[in-house]
Structure formats: structure tokens, C-alpha cells
Short mmCIF file of C-alpha atoms in Angstrom, two decimals:
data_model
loop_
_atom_site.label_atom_id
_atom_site.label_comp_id
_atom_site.label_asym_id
_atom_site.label_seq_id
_atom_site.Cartn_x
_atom_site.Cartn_y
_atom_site.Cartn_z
CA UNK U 14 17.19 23.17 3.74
CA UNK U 15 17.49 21.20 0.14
CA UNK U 16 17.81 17.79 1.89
CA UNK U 17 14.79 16.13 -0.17
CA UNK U 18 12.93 16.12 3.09
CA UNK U 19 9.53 16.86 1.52
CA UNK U 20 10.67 14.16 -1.66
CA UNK U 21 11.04 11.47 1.16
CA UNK U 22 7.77 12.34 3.08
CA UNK U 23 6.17 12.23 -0.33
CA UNK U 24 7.91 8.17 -1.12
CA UNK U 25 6.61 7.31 2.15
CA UNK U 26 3.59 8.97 2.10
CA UNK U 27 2.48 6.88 -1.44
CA UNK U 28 4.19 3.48 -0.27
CA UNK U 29 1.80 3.72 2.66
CA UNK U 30 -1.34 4.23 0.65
CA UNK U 31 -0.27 2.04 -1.71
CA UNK U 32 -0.09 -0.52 0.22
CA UNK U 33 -3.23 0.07 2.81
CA UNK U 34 -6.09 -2.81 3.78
CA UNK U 35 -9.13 -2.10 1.30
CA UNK U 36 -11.30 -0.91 3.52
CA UNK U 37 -9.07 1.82 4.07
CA UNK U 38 -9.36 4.71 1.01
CA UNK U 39 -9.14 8.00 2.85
CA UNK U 40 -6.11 10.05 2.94
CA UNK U 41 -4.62 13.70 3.10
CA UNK U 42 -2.07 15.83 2.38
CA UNK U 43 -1.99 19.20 4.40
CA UNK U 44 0.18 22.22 4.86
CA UNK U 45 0.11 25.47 5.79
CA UNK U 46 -1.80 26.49 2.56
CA UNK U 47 -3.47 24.17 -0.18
CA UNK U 48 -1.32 26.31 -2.56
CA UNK U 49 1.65 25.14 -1.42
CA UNK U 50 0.89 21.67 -0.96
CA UNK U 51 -0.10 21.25 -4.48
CA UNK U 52 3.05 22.76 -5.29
CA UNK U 53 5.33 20.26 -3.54
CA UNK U 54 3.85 17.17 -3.87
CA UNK U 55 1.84 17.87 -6.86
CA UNK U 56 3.54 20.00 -9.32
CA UNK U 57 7.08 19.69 -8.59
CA UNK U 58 8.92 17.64 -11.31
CA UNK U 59 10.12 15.48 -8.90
CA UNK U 60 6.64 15.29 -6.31
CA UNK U 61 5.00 11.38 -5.27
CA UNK U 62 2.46 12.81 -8.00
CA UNK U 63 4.85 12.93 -11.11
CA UNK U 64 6.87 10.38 -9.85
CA UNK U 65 4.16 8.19 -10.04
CA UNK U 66 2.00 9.55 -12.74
CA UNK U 67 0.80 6.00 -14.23
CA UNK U 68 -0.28 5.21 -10.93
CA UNK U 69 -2.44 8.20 -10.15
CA UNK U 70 -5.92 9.58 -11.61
CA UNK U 71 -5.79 13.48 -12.71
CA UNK U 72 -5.50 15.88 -10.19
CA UNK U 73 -8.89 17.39 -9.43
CA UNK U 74 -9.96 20.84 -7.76
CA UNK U 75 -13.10 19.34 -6.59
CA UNK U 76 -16.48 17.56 -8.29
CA UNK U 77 -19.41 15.94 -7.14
CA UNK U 78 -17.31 12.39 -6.28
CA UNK U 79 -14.92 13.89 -4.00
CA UNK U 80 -15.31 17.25 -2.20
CA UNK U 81 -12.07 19.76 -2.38
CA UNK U 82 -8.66 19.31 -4.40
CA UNK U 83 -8.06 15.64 -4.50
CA UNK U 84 -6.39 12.46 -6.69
CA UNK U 85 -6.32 8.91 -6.62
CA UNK U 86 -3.53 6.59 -6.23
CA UNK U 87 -4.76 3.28 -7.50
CA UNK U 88 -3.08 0.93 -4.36
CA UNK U 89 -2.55 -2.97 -4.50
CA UNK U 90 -6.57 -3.19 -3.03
CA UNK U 91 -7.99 -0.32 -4.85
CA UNK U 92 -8.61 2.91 -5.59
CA UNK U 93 -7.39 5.38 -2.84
CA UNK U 94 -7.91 9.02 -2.78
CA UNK U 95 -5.63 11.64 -1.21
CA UNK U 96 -7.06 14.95 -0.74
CA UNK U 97 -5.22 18.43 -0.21
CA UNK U 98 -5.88 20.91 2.14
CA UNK U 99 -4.67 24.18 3.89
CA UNK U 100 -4.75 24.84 7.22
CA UNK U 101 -5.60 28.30 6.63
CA UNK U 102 -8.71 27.28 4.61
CA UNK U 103 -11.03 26.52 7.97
CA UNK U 104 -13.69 25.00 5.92
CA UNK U 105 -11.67 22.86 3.93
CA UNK U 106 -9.56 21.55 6.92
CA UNK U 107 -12.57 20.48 9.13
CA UNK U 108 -14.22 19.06 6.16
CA UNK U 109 -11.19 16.45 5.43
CA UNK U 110 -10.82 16.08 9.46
CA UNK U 111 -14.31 15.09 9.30
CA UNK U 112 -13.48 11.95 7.57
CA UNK U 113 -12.10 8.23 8.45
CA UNK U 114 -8.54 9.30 7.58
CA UNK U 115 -6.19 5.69 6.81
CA UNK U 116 -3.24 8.31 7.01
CA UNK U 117 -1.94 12.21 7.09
CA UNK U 118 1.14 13.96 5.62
CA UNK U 119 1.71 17.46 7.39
CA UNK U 120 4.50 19.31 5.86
CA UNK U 121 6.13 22.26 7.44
CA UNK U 122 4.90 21.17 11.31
CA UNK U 123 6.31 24.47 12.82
CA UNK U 124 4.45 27.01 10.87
CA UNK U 125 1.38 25.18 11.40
CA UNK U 126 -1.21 25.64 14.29
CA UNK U 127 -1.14 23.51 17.40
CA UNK U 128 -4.85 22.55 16.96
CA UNK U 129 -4.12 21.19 13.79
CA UNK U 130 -1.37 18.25 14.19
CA UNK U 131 -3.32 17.68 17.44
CA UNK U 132 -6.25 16.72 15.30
CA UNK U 133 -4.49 15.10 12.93
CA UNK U 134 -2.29 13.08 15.51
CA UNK U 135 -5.75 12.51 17.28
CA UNK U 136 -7.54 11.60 14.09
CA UNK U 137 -5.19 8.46 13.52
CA UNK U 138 -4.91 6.88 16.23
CA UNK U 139 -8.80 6.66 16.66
CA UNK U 140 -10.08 4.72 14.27
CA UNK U 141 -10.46 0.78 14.60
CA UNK U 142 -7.76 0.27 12.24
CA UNK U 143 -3.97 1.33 12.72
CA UNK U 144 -3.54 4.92 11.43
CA UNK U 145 -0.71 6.83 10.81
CA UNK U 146 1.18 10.15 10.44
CA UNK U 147 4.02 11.82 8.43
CA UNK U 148 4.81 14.73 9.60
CA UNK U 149 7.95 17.70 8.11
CA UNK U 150 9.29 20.41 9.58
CA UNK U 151 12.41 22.60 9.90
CA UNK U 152 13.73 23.64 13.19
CA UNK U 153 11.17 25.67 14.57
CA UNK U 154 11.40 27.99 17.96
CA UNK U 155 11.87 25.60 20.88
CA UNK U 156 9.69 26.74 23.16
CA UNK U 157 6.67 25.32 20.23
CA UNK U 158 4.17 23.16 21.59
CA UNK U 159 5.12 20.43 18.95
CA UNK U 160 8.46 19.66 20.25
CA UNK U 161 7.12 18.98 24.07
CA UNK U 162 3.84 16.80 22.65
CA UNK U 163 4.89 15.14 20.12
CA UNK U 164 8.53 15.12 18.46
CA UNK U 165 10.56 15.14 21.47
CA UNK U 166 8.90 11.62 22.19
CA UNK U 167 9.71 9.97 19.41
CA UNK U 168 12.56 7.09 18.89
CA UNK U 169 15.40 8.49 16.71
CA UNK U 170 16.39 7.07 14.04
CA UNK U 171 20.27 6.68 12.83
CA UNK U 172 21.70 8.40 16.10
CA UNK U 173 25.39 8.73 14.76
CA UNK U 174 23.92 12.17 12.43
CA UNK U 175 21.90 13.52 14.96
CA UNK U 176 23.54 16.54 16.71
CA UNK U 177 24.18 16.32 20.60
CA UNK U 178 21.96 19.12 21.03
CA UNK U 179 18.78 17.38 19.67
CA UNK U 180 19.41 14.19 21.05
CA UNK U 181 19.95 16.28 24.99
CA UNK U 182 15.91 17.04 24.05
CA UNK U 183 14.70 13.53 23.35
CA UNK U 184 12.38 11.87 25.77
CA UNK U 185 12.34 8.95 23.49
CA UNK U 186 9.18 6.78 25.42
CA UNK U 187 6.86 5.79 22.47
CA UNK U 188 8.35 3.26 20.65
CA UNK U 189 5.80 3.32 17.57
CA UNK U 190 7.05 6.70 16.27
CA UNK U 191 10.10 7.36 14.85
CA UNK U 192 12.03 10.63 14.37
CA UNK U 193 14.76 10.66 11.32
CA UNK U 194 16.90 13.80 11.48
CA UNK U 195 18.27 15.91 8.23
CA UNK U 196 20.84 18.21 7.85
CA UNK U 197 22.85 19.89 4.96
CA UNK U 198 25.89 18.13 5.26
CA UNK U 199 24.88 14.54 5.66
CA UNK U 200 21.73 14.45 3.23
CA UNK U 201 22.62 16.30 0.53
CA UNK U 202 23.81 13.33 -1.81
CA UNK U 203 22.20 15.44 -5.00
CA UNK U 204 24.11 18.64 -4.50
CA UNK U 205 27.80 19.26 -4.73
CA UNK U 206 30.18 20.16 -2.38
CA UNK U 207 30.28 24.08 -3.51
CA UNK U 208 26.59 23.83 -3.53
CA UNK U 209 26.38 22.72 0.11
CA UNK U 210 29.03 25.16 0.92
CA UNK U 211 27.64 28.39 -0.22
CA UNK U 212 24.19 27.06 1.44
CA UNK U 213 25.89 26.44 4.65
CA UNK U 214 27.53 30.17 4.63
CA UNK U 215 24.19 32.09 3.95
CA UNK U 216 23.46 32.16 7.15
CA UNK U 217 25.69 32.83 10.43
CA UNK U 218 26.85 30.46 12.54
CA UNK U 219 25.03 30.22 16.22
CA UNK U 220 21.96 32.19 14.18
CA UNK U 221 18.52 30.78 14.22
CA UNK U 222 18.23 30.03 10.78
CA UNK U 223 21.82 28.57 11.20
CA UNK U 224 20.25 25.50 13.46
CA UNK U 225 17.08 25.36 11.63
CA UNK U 226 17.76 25.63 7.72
CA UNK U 227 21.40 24.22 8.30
CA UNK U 228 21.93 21.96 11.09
CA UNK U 229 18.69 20.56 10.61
CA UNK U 230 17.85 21.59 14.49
CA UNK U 231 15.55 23.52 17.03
CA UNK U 232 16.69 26.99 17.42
CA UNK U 233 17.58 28.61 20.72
CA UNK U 234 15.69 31.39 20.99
CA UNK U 235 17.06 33.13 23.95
CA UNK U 236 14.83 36.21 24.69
CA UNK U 237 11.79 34.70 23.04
CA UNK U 238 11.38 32.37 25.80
CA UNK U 239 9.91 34.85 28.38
CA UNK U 240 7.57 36.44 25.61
CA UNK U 241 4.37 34.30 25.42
CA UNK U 242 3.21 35.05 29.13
CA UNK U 243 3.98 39.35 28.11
CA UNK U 244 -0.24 39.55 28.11
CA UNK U 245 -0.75 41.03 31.27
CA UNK U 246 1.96 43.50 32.83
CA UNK U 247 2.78 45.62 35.50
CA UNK U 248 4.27 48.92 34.35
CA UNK U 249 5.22 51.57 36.62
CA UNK U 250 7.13 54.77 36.42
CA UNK U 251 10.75 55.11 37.72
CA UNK U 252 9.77 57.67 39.86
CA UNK U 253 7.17 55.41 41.73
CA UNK U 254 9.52 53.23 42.30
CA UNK U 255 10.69 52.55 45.70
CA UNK U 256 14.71 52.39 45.74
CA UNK U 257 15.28 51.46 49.42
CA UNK U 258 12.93 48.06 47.93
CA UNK U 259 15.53 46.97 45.65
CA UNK U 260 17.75 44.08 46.90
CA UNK U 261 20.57 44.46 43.82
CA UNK U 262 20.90 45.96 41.14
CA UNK U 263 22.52 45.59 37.74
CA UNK U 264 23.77 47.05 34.65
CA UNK U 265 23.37 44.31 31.42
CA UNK U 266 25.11 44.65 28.00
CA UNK U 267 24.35 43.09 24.92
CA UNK U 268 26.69 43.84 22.13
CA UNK U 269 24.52 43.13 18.36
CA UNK U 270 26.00 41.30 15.76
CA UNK U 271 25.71 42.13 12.31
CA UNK U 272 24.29 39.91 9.86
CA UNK U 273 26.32 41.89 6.43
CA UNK U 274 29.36 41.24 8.59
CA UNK U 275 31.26 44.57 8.18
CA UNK U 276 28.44 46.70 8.16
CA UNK U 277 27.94 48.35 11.52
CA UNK U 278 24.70 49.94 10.89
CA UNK U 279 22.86 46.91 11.37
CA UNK U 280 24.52 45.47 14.24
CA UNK U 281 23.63 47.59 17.85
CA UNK U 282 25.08 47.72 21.69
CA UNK U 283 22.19 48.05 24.24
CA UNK U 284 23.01 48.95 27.68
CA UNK U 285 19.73 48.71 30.42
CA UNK U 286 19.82 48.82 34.11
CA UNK U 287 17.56 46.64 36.13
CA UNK U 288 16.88 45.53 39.75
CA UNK U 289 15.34 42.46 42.42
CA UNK U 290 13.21 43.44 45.19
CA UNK U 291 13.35 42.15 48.34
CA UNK U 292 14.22 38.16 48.66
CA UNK U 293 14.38 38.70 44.81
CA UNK U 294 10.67 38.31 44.58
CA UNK U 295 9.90 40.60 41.40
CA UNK U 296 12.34 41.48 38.80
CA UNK U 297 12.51 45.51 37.86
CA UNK U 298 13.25 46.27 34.26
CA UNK U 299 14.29 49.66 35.10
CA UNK U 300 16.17 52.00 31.95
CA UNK U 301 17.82 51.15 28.37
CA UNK U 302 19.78 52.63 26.38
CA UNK U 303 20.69 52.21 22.79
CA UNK U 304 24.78 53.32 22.12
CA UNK U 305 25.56 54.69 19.78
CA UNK U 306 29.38 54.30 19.89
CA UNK U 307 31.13 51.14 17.71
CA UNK U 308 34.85 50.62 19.49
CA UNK U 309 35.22 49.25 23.04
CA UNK U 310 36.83 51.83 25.15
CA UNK U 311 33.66 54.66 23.38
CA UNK U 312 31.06 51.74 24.40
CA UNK U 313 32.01 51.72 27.52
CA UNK U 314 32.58 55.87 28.35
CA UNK U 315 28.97 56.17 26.91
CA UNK U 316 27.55 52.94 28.32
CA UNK U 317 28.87 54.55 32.28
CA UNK U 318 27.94 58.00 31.63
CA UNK U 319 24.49 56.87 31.01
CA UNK U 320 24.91 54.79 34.35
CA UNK U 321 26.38 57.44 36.38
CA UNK U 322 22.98 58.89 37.66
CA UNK U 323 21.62 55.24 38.05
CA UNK U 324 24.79 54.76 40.12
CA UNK U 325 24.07 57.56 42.32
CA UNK U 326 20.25 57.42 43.00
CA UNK U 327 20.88 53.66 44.01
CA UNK U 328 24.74 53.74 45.83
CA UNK U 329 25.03 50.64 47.74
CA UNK U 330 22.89 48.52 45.86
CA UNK U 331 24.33 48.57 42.01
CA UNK U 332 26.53 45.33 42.20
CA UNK U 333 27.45 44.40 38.71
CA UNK U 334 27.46 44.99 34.93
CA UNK U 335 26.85 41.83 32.86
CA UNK U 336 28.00 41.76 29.18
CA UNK U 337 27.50 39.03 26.46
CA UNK U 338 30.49 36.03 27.71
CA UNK U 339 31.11 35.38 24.00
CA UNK U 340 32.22 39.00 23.55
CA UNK U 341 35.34 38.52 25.95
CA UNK U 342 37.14 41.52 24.59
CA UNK U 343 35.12 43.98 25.85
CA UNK U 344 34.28 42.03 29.13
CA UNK U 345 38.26 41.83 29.70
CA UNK U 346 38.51 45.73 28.66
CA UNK U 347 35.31 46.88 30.71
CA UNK U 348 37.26 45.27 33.84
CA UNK U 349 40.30 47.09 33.42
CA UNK U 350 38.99 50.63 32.14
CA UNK U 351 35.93 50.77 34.14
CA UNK U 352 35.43 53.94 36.38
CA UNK U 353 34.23 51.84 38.73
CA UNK U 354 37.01 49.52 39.20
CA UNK U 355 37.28 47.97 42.56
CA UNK U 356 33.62 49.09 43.49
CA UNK U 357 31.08 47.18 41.06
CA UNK U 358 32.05 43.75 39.25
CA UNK U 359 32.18 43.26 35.81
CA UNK U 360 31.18 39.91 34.54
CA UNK U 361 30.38 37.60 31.20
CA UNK U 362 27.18 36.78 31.66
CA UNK U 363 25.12 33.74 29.29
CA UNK U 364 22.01 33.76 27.82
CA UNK U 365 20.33 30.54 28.63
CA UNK U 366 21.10 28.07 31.59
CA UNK U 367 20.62 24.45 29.88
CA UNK U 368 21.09 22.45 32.93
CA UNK U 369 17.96 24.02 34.75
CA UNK U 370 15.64 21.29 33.40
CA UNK U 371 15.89 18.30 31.88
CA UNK U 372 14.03 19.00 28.88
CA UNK U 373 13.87 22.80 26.93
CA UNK U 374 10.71 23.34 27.04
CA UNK U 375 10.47 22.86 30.73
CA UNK U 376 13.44 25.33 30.84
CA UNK U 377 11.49 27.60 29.25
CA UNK U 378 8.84 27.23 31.60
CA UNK U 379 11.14 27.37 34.37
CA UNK U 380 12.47 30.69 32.77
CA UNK U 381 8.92 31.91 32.22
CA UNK U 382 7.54 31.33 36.13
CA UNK U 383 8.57 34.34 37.14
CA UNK U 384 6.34 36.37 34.90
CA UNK U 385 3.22 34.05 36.34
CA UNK U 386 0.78 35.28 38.41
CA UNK U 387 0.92 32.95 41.83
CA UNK U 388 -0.86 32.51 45.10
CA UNK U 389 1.65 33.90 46.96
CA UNK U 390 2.55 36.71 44.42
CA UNK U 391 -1.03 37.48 42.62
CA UNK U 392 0.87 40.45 40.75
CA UNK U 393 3.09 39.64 37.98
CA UNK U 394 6.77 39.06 39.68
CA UNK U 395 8.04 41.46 36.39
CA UNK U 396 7.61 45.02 36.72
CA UNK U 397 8.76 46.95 33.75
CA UNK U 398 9.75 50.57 33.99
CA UNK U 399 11.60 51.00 30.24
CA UNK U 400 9.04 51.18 27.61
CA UNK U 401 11.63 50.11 25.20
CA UNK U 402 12.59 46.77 26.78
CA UNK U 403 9.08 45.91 26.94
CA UNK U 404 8.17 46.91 23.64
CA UNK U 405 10.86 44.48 22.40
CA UNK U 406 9.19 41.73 23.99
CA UNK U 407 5.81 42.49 22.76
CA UNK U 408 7.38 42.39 19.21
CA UNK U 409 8.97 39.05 19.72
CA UNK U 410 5.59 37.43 21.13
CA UNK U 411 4.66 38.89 17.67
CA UNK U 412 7.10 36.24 16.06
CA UNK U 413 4.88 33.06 15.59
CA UNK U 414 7.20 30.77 14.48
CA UNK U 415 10.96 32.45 15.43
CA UNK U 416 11.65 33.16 11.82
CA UNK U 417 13.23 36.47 12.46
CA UNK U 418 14.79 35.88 16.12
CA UNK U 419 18.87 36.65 14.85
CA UNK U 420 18.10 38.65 12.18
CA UNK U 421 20.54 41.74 13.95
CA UNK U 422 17.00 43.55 14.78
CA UNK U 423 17.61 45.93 17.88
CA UNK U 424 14.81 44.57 19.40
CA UNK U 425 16.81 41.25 19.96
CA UNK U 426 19.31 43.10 21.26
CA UNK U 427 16.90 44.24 23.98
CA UNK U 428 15.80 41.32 24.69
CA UNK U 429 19.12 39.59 25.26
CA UNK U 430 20.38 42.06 28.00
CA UNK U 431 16.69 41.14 29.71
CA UNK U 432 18.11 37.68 29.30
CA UNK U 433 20.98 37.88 31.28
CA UNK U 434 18.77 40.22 33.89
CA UNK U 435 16.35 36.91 34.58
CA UNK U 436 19.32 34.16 34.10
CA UNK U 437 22.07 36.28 36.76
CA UNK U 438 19.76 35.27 39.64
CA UNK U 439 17.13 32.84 38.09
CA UNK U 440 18.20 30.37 40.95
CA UNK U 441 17.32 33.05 43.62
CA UNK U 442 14.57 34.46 41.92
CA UNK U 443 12.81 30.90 41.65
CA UNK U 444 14.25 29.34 44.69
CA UNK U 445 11.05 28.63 47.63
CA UNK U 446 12.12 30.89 50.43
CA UNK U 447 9.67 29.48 52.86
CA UNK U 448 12.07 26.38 53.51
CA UNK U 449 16.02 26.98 53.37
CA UNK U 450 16.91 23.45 54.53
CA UNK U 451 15.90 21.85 51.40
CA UNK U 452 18.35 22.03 48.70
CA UNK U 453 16.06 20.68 45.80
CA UNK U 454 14.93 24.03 43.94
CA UNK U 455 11.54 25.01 44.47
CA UNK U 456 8.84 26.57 42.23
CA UNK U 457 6.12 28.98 42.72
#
């Protein structure tokens, strides 16, 4: 956020058509709206446009020479023109795809469409002379198709400033693109040090918009990982289920952090019960519970008076309650005031496992099998029984681009302790049971 990122795209952007072949006069700027593209790189004071004003014909919303919004840059072998163009304007877009494009600026690549950078990465690389792409983006949700296809491929650029966590993702196996990496404390040479520090607090640390607007990285998106194959479920009533079916059960615990700091009424502790059938094939989001209660030993005499009559109708087969490992306090104070002390474990549990896969968005496919439909299981393998917990999920598939996954919504909440559900005995729960002498995990 405020690193110039656009203001370098821009420089590059006019070098490169600046200095293109002459037969070679076709180029494009596009973004998520035309609007906004002219307003970056045409208005701005400081936009490739202004910057190079002697260099560049009047800006034009369209006439019978050149179809749409549109300059020209007048390059070392001509006259070049660079149209602009929304992705949400269909017409437009397929009009300027329709051409022999020399080269494409995309700005903002994880609020855009997946059809649309695969065009435009498509559109480059056909033509009979070399093509190329410029492409923008803040951290964006990592489960995005862009990461897997096309950044997580690229070379990076200047590894010392690139954090661990970004460089664990890179595949790195196509030489001929290049991926430079931003963030608000190394590329900020413009802004001064109180500047950068009251950017870098406006957001809180571990958040979303903490890796993407600060860091300058993909954000973990935890819950939001299991959420894009929610189309089709299997909901059932509690009192269809069939208890003697369940091979464990478990109590989870996510405790909500508010955003306004102090202010509790934001920030929310969700308690939910859920179960594995037998050989763990399904996964049974049973009950939830929003508590109401702020201090640790209340949380946890409301949390297990809830839980009592869960404890009873399933004796034998309730094994654990799993609570948020970065809130240690009340994991350590849970263990010693529980009424169950001695009888069920209680346990820090994580959110995400990041040594499943090698890359994250096979991790979240990995994470996400379980909801598939398979030949062996042609039902999904999650049966939901809390319309709560499943109406949080349905609201985060609702979250295109992961803008408002740590905001302190209760929702998230939700879908954290289903988290730790899925992640407790993801090993088990994906593990092929047909052969137990291979020690590889197995898929279904």
C-alpha cells in the first residue's frame, strides 16, 4: 500500500511501448473498471500520461480512428496507441482482446476475473512477435487461481526483501517472467518514517490486510479455504443422526479478536461441537454456540454447560476440546479448571497445517478433498447439522477476493473453530484406508 507500485508499472509500461518494433502499435491498459484506470495512469499528477505529456497525443474517449478510450505515445518507430479498458465493461474488453496486442498492463490482478489475465497472458504470447505483460496486484486470498497459474511461477527478483513466506510459495520454473516484490517498509523511499509508521499500525498484525496492504504478501485465509466447494451439501438434523456412527468427537473454540482493540463488542468466542464417522470418512458439523461471556474462567463455565448435554448423549466418544494455540491463557486455564479434568483433553489446536503440500494452493486443495464428491464416497464427506456454521461458510464463499476475511466478523469466528475440526484429523480423514502398509499419504 503507497509503494509507487502502479507509478512503476506505469515507467515500464511506456519504456516498453516506447521502444517496440514498428510493426507493433497495439497496446492496453486494463483494470477492474475503465474509471479507475484512467484515474491512475491517466489523471494522477504523477501517471506515465503526465509524466510524459510531450510525448503523448490527447487522451480520447473514443472517435472514428480508434474505438474506446485511448492515447498515443509517439515511440522511437512511430505512433503507438494504448487503449483503456474495464473488465467489467464486457464489450469493451473483448473488443481490445480482439486485437494484435504488442503488450498489456493489468493493474489490481486479484480483484480481477480469472478469464481475464488468462486472455491477456494468452493474448501475448501468441502472436509472431514477442509479447508481453505487466501485471499489479496486492496480496490477494491464496487460494486465487492467479497465484497457482501464473505468479507463483515466476523468477523473483531481489530475494533479500522478499518475505520467507512468499518465497516457501515460489515454483520459480519460467525463467522469462519475473516477479519483483513490494512492501511498506522497504519501498517507501517518498514517505517518512511517521508516515510509514502510522500506515503500518492501521491494520493488525497476523490480519489479512496486514500481509496484503503491509507486508506486501498473500493472505492466509484460514476458513476460506474449504468455502469454494460449499455448492452442494448434505444437511441433516441432529436428531437423524446416528451417535453409535461417530468415531470421535470434539468440542472446538475460537476466541475473536477485536479489531478497535479494547472494544469487546466486536470481538466474539464461538464454541461448536463436531464429530468423524467411522474410519473418519465424513466429518459432522454438529452444534455452535456463540458466548456470550468476555473473562476466561465465565468462557469456559458457559462454553461446558452448553457441552454438558453433548457430553452425555455421546459418553465415550467426546475426546477433546480444541482452542485457538495462540490464545495459551485460556488453553492453560481450560486444563486446569475444566469439569472434565482427567476425562477429556484439552488442547491448542492451529489453523492451517503448512507442511501438508508443497505449494498453498495444493494445501488448499488438500484441505478442500474432503468436501469432494468421490467414487468411493459419492456423498459429500461433510455433513452439516448447525445451520450457523454453515451459514458462515456460505458468507465467506461470498468473499470474492478475501477483502473482509479478519475483519472481527463472527462469521470468521465460525469458521475458524471448523478449521481446527478438519485440521485435528486432516491426516486421518485423508489418509487411503484401503492400504495401511504404505506410509506415503493417500488421496481420494
Amino acid at each position: 500500500m503507497g509503494t509507487s507500485k502502479t507509478l512503476v508499472a506505469g515507467l515500464l509500461f511506456f519504456d516498453r511501448v516506447m521502444n517496440a518494433p514498428a510493426n507493433v502499435n497495439q497496446f492496453a491498459i486494463i483494470g477492474v473498471s475503465s474509471v479507475l484506470v484512467k484515474r491512475n495512469f491517466v489523471d494522477k499528477a504523477d501517471s506515465l500520461y503526465n509524466i510524459h505529456r510531450g510525448l503523448c497525443t490527447p487522451f480520447s474517449d473514443g472517435d472514428k480512428d480508434a474505438a474506446g478510450s485511448h492515447f498515443c505515445i509517439y515511440g522511437k518507430t512511430g505512433k503507438k496507441i494504448v487503449y483503456i479498458a474495464g473488465a467489467d465493461n464486457k464489450t469493451s474488453f473483448t473488443n481490445i482482446l480482439s486485437l494484435d496486442l504488442g503488450g498489456i498492463l493489468l493493474d489490481e490482478l486479484s480483484v480481477l476475473h480469472p478469464d481475464v489475465w488468462r486472455e491477456a497472458y494468452g493474448r501475448v504470447q501468441r502472436l509472431a512477435y514477442r509479447g508481453w505483460l505487466i501485471t499489479t496486484t496486492n496480496g490477494g486470498n491464496p487460494a486465487q487461481e492467479f497465484y497457482g497459474e501464473l505468479v507463483n511461477h515466476s523468477t523473483v527478483q531481489f530475494r533479500d526483501t522478499v518475505p520467507k513466506i512468499e518465497l516457501d510459495e515460489m515454483v520459480e520454473d519460467r525463467p522469462d517472467e519475473h516477479y519483483y516484490h513490494f512492501n511498506l517498509h522497504d519501498d517507501c523511499p517518498h514517505k517518512t518514517a511517521e508516515q510509514t509508521e502510522r500506515l503500518c499500525n492501521s491494520y493488525p498484525v497476523g490480519s489479512f490486510y496486514h500481509y496484503s496492504k503491509i507486508l506486501g504478501c498473500r493472505g492466509y485465509a484460514e476458513g476460506a479455504l474449504y468455502a469454494q466447494l460449499l455448492g452442494d451439501v448434505e444437511v441433516v438434523d441432529f436428531d437423524d443422526l446416528n451417535l453409535s456412527a461417530f468415531e470421535e468427537v470434539v468440542a472446538t473454540v475460537d476466541v475473536g479478536a477485536s479489531v478497535n482493540g479494547d472494544d469487546d463488542s466486536t470481538s466474539h468466542t464461538i464454541v461448536a461441537i463436531g464429530g468423524y464417522t467411522r474410519q473418519y470418512h465424513r466429518v459432522v458439523a454438529i452444534a455452535s454456540k456463540k458466548i456470550e461471556s468476555i473473562e476466561h474462567r465465565d468462557i469456559i463455565d458457559e462454553a461446558e454447560e452448553w457441552l454438558y448435554k453433548y457430553w452425555l448423549k455421546l459418553y465415550g466418544k467426546f475426546k477433546a476440546i480444541l482452542i485457538d494455540k495462540a490464545d495459551y491463557k485460556l488453553v492453560s486455564t481450560w486444563q486446569n479448571h475444566s469439569r472434565w479434568r482427567g476425562k477429556i483433553s484439552v488442547l491448542g489446536c492451529v489453523k492451517t497445517v503448512k507442511d501438508l503440500c508443497p505449494d498453498l494452493p495444493a494445501r488448499a486443495a488438500v484441505k478442500c478433498q474432503l468436501m469432494m464428491r468421490s467414487k468411493q464416497y459419492p456423498t459429500s464427506r461433510i455433513v452439516w447439522c448447525d445451520p450457523d456454521m454453515l451459514k458462515a461458510h456460505r458468507q465467506i464463499l461470498q468473499d470474492k477476493d478475501g477483502s473482509e476475511l479478519d475483519q472481527a466478523n463472527v462469521w470468521q469466528d465460525y469458521a475458524d473453530c471448523f478449521s481446527y475440526l478438519i485440521l485435528w484429523r486432516i491426516v486421518k480423514i485423508l489418509a487411503d484406508k484401503t492400504d495401511r502398509n504404505k506410509t506415503q499419504i493417500q488421496f481420494y
